[in-house]
mmCIF file of C-alpha atoms in Angstrom:
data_model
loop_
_atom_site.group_PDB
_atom_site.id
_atom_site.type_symbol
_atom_site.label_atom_id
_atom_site.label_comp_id
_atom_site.label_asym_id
_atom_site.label_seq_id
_atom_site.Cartn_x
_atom_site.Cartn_y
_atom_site.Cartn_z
ATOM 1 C CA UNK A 1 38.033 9.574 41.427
ATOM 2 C CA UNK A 2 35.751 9.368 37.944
ATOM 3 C CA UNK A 3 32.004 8.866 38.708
ATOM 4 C CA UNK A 4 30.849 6.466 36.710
ATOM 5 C CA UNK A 5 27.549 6.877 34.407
ATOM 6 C CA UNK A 6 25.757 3.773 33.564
ATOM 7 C CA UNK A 7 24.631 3.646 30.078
ATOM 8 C CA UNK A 8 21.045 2.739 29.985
ATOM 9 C CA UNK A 9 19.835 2.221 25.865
ATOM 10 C CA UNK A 10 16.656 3.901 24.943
ATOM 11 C CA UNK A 11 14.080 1.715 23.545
ATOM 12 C CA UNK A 12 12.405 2.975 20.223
ATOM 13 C CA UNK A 13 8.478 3.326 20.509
ATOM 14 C CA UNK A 14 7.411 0.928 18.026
ATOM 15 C CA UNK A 15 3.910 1.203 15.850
ATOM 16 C CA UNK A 16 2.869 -1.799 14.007
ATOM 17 C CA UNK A 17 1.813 -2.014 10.758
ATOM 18 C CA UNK A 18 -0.773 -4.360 10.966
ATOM 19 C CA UNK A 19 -2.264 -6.314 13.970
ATOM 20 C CA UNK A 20 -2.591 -9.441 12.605
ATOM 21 C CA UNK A 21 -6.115 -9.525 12.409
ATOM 22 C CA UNK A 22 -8.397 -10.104 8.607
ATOM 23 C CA UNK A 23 -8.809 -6.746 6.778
ATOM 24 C CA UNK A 24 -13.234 -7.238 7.164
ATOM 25 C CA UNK A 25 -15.391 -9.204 8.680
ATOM 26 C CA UNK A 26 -16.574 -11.149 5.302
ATOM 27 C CA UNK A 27 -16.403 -11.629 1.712
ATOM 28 C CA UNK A 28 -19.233 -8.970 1.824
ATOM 29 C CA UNK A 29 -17.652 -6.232 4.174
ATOM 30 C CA UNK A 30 -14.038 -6.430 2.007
ATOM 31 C CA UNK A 31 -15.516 -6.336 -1.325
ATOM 32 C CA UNK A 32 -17.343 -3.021 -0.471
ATOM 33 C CA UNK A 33 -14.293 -1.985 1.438
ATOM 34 C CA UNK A 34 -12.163 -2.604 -1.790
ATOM 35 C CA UNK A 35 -14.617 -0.593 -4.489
ATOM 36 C CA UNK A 36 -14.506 1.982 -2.143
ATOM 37 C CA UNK A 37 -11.305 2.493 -1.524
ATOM 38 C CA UNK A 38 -9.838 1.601 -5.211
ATOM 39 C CA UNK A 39 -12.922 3.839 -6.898
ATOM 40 C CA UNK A 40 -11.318 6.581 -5.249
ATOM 41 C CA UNK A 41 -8.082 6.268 -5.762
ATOM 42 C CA UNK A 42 -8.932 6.221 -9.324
ATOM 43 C CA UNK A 43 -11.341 9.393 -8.645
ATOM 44 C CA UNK A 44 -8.209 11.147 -6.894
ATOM 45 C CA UNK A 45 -5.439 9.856 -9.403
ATOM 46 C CA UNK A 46 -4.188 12.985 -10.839
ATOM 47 C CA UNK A 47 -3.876 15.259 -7.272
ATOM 48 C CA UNK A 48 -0.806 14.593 -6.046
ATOM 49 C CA UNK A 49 -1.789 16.064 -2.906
ATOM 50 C CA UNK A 50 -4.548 13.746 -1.980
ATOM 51 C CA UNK A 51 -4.230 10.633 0.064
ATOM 52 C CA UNK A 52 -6.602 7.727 -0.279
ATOM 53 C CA UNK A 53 -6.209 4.508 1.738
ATOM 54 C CA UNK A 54 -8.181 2.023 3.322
ATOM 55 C CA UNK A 55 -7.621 -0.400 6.718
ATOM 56 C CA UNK A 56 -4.703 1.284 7.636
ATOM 57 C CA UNK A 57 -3.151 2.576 11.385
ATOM 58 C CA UNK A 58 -3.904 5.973 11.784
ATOM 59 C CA UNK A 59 -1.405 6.877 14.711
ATOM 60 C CA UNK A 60 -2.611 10.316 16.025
ATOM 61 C CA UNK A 61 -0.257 11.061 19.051
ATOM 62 C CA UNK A 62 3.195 10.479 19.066
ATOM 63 C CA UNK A 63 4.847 8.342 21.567
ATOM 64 C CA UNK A 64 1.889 7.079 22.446
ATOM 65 C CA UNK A 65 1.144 3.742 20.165
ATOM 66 C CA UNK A 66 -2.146 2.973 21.664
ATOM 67 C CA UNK A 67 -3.375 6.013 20.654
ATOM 68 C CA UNK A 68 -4.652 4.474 17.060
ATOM 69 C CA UNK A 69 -7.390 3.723 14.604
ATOM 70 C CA UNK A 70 -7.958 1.920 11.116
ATOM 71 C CA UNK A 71 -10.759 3.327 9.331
ATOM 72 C CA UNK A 72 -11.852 0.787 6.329
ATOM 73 C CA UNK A 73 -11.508 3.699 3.832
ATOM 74 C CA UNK A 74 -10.245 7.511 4.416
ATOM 75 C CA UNK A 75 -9.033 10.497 2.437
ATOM 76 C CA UNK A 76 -6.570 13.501 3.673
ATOM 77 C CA UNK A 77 -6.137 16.377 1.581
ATOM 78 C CA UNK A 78 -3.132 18.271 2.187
ATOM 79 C CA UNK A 79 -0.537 15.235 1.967
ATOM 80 C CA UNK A 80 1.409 13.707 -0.633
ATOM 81 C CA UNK A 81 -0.205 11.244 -2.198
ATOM 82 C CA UNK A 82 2.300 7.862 -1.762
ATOM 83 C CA UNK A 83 1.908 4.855 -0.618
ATOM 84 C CA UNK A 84 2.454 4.301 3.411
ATOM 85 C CA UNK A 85 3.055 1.304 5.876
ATOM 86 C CA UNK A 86 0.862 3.447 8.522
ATOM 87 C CA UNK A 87 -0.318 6.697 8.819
ATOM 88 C CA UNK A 88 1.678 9.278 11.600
ATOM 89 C CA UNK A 89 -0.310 12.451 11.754
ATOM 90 C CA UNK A 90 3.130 14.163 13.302
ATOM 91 C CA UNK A 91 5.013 13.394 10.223
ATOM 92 C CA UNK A 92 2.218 14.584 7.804
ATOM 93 C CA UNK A 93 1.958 18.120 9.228
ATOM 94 C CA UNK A 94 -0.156 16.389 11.826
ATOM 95 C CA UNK A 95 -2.944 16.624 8.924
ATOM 96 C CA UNK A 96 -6.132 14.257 9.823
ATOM 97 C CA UNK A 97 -8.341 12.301 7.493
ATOM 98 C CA UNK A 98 -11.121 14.325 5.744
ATOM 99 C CA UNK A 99 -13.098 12.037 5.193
ATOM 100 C CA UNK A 100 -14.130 8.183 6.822
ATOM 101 C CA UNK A 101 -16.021 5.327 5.712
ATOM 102 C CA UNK A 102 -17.071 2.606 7.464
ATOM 103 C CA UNK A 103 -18.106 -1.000 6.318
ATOM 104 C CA UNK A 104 -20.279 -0.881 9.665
ATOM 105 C CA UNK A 105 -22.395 -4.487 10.696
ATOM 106 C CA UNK A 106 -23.833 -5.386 13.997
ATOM 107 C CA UNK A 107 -20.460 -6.838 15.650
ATOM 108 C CA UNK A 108 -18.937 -3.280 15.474
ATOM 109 C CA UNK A 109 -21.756 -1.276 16.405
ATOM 110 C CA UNK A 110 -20.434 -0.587 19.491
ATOM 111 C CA UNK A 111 -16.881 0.721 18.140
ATOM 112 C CA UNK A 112 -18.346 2.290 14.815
ATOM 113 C CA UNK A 113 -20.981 4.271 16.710
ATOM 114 C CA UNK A 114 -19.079 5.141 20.072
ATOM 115 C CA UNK A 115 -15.258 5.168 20.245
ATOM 116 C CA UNK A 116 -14.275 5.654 16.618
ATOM 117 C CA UNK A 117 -17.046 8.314 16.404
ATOM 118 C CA UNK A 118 -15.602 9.669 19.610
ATOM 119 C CA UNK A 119 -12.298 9.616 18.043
ATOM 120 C CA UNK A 120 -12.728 11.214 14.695
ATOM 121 C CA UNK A 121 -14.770 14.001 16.340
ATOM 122 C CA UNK A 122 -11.286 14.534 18.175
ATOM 123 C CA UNK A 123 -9.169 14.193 15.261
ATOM 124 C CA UNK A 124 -11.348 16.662 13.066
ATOM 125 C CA UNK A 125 -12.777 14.307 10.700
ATOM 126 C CA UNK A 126 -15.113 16.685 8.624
ATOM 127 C CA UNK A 127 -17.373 14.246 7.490
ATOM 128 C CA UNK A 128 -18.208 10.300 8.900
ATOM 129 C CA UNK A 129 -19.622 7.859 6.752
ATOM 130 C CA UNK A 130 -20.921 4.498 7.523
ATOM 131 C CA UNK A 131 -22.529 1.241 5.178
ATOM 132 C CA UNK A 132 -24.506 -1.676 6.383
ATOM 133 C CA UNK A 133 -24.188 -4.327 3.401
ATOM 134 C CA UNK A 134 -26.199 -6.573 5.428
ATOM 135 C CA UNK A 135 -28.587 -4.086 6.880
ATOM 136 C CA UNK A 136 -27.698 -6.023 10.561
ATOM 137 C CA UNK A 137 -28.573 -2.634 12.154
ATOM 138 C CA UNK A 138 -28.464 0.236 9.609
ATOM 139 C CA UNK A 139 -31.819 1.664 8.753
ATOM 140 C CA UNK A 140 -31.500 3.099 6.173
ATOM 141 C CA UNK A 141 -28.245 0.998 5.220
ATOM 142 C CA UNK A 142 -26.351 4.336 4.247
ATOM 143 C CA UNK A 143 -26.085 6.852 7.087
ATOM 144 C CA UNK A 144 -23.354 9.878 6.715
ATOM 145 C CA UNK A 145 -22.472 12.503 9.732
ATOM 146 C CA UNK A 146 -20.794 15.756 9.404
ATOM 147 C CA UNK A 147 -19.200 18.012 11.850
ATOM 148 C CA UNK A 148 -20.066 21.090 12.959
ATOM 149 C CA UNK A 149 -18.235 22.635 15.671
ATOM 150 C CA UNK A 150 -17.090 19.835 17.205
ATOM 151 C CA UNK A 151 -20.116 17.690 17.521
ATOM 152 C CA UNK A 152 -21.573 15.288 14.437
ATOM 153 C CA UNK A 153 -24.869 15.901 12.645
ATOM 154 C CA UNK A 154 -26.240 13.495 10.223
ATOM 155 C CA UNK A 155 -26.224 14.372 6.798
ATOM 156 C CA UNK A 156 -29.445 14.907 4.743
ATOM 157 C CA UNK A 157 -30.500 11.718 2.656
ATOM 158 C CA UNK A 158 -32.277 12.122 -0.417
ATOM 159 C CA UNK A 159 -34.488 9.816 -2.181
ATOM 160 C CA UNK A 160 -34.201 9.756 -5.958
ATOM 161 C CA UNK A 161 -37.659 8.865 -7.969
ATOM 162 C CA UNK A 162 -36.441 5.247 -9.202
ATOM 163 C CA UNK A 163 -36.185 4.844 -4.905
ATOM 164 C CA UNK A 164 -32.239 5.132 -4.535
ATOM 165 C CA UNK A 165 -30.863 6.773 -1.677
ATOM 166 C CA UNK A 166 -28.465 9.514 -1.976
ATOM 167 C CA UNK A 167 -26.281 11.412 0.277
ATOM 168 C CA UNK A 168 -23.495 14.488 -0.801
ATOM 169 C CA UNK A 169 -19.983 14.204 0.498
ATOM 170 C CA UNK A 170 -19.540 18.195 0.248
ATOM 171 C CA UNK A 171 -15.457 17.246 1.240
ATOM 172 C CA UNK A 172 -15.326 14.641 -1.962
ATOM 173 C CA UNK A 173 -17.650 16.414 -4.363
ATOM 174 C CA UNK A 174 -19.523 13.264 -4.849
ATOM 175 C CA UNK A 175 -22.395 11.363 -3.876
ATOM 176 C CA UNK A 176 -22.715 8.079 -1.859
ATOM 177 C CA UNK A 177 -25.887 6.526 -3.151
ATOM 178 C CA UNK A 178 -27.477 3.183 -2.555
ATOM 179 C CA UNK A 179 -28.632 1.192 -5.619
ATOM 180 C CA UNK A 180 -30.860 -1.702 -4.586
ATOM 181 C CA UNK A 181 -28.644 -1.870 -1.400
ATOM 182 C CA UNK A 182 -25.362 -1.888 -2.872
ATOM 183 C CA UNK A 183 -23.072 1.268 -2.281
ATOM 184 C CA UNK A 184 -21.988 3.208 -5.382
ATOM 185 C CA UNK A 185 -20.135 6.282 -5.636
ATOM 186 C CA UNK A 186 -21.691 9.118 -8.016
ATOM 187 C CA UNK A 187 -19.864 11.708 -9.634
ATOM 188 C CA UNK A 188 -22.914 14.820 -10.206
ATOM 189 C CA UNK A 189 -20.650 16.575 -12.826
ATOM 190 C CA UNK A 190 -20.602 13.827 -15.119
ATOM 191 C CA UNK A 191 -23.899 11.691 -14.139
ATOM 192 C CA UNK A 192 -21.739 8.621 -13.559
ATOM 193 C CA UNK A 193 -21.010 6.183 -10.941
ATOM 194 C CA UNK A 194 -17.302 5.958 -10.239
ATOM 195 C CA UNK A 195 -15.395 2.116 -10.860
ATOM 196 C CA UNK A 196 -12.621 0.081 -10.041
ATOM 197 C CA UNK A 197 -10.304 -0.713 -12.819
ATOM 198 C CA UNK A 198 -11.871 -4.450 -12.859
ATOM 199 C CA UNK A 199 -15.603 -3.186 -13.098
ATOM 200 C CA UNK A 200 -14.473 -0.589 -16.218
ATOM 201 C CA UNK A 201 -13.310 -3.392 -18.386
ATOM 202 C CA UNK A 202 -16.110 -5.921 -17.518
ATOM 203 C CA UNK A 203 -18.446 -2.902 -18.862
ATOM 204 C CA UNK A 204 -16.107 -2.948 -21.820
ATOM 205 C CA UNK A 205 -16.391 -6.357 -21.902
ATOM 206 C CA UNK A 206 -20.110 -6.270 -21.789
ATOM 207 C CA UNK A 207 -20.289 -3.465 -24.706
ATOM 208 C CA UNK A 208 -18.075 -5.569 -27.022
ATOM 209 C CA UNK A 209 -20.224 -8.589 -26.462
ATOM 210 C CA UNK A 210 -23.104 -6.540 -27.117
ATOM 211 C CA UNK A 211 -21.588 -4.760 -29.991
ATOM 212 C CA UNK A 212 -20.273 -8.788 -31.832
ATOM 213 C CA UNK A 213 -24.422 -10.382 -31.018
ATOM 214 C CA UNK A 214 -25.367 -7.183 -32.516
ATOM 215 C CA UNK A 215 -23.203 -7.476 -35.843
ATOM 216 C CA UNK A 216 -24.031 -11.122 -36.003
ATOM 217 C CA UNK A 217 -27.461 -10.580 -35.640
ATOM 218 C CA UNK A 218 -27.098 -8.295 -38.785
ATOM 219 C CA UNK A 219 -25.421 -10.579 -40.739
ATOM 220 C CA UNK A 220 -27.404 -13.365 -40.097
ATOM 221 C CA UNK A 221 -30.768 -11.425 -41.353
ATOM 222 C CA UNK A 222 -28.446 -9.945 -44.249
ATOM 223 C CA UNK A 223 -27.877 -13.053 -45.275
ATOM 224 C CA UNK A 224 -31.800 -14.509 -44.988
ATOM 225 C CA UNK A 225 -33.286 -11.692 -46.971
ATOM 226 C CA UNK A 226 -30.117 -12.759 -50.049
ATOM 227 C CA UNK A 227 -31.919 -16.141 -50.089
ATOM 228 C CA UNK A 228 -35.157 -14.084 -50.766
ATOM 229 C CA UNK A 229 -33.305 -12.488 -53.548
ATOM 230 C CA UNK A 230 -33.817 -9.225 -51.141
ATOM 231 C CA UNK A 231 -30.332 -7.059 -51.063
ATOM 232 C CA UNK A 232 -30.355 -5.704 -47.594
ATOM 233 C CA UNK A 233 -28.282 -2.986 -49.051
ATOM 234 C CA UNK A 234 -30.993 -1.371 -50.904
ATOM 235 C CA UNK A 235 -33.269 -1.426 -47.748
#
């Protein structure tokens, strides 16, 4: 007599992509979320091996689904630099983000300050950045930590002489600084703020606007000092 085996199908472990819930808080929490996010990707174009994303699942233990967490912005170095649906640290050489940034505000105190602190400790997260836009809580508004075996110590902040706050990402090579509470990020090498693709052609924008009054201007006292019988040529 055959013993009979009784097929039972294996269900795959599933990790969503997104949880159905809005990206920020606000208009305010996004848009910072976006600059920072899209300035460096920019920044980090031309590495291939640097990752840049922002509000996406981090899953950090395989087979285990709950075990996730969606910083607003992040960077991993060591990783190919494509786009993803969600981020498995198993199939990425189990490489962890070098760098967070949070778009903090008083309704996720609790979570930015305890269990996603708590978490990116475990996961190895050199350096922990967080922005209050709102200044709900955050005094000052820009606040970075860094780790040092194991356990997070804040980062220095400097004040510049026109008042801005300033604090070195020594993972990124840049500065976060705060310009009359707004977060920028600062590149020291070439004394420039890093931004978006839409902010670099509004400043073109601006420069050709500037440029066209200018020339207008100039024609229009070229032309004033001909009816004095005054050539602005030989001026």
């Amino acid at each position: 007599m055959t013993a009979s085996v009784e097929y039972i199908p294996v269900t795959p472990i599933e990790y969503p992509d997104e949880d159905g819930k809005p990206m920020a808080e606000g208009d305010i929490q996004c848009s910072y979320l976006t600059y920072a996010r899209n300035a460096l990707r920019i920044y980090f174009q031309n590495h291939p091996d640097v990752y840049v994303a922002g509000n996406l699942f981090i899953y950090y233990e395989k087979g285990y689904p709950e075990s996730v967490v969606a910083p607003d912005v992040f960077v991993v170095f060591g990783v190919e630099n494509r786009d993803r649906r969600s981020y498995k640290t198993w199939e990425e050489n189990n490489q962890t983000p070098n760098f967070i940034l949070e778009i903090t505000s008083k309704t996720t105190r609790s979570k930015d300050q305890g269990a996603k602190k708590g978490i990116y400790a475990f996961l190895g997260v050199r350096e922990y950045f967080q922005y209050d836009p709102t200044g709900d809580y955050l005094n000052p508004q820009l606040q970075g930590l860094q780790l040092v075996d194991g356990n997070y110590f804040p980062v220095v902040t400097n004040i510049l002489p026109d008042g801005t706050v300033s604090l070195s990402s020594q993972v990124l090579g840049l500065e976060l600084r705060l310009e009359s509470g707004k977060l920028r990020f600062y590149n020291p090498a070439t004394g420039q703020i890093l931004l978006t693709h839409e902010e670099e052609a509004a400043a073109r924008q601006a420069a050709e606007e500037a440029r066209q009054q200018t020339e207008q201007k100039a024609q229009r006292l070229a032309a004033k000092l001909r009816e004095l019988n005054i050539d602005p040529d030989s001026l």
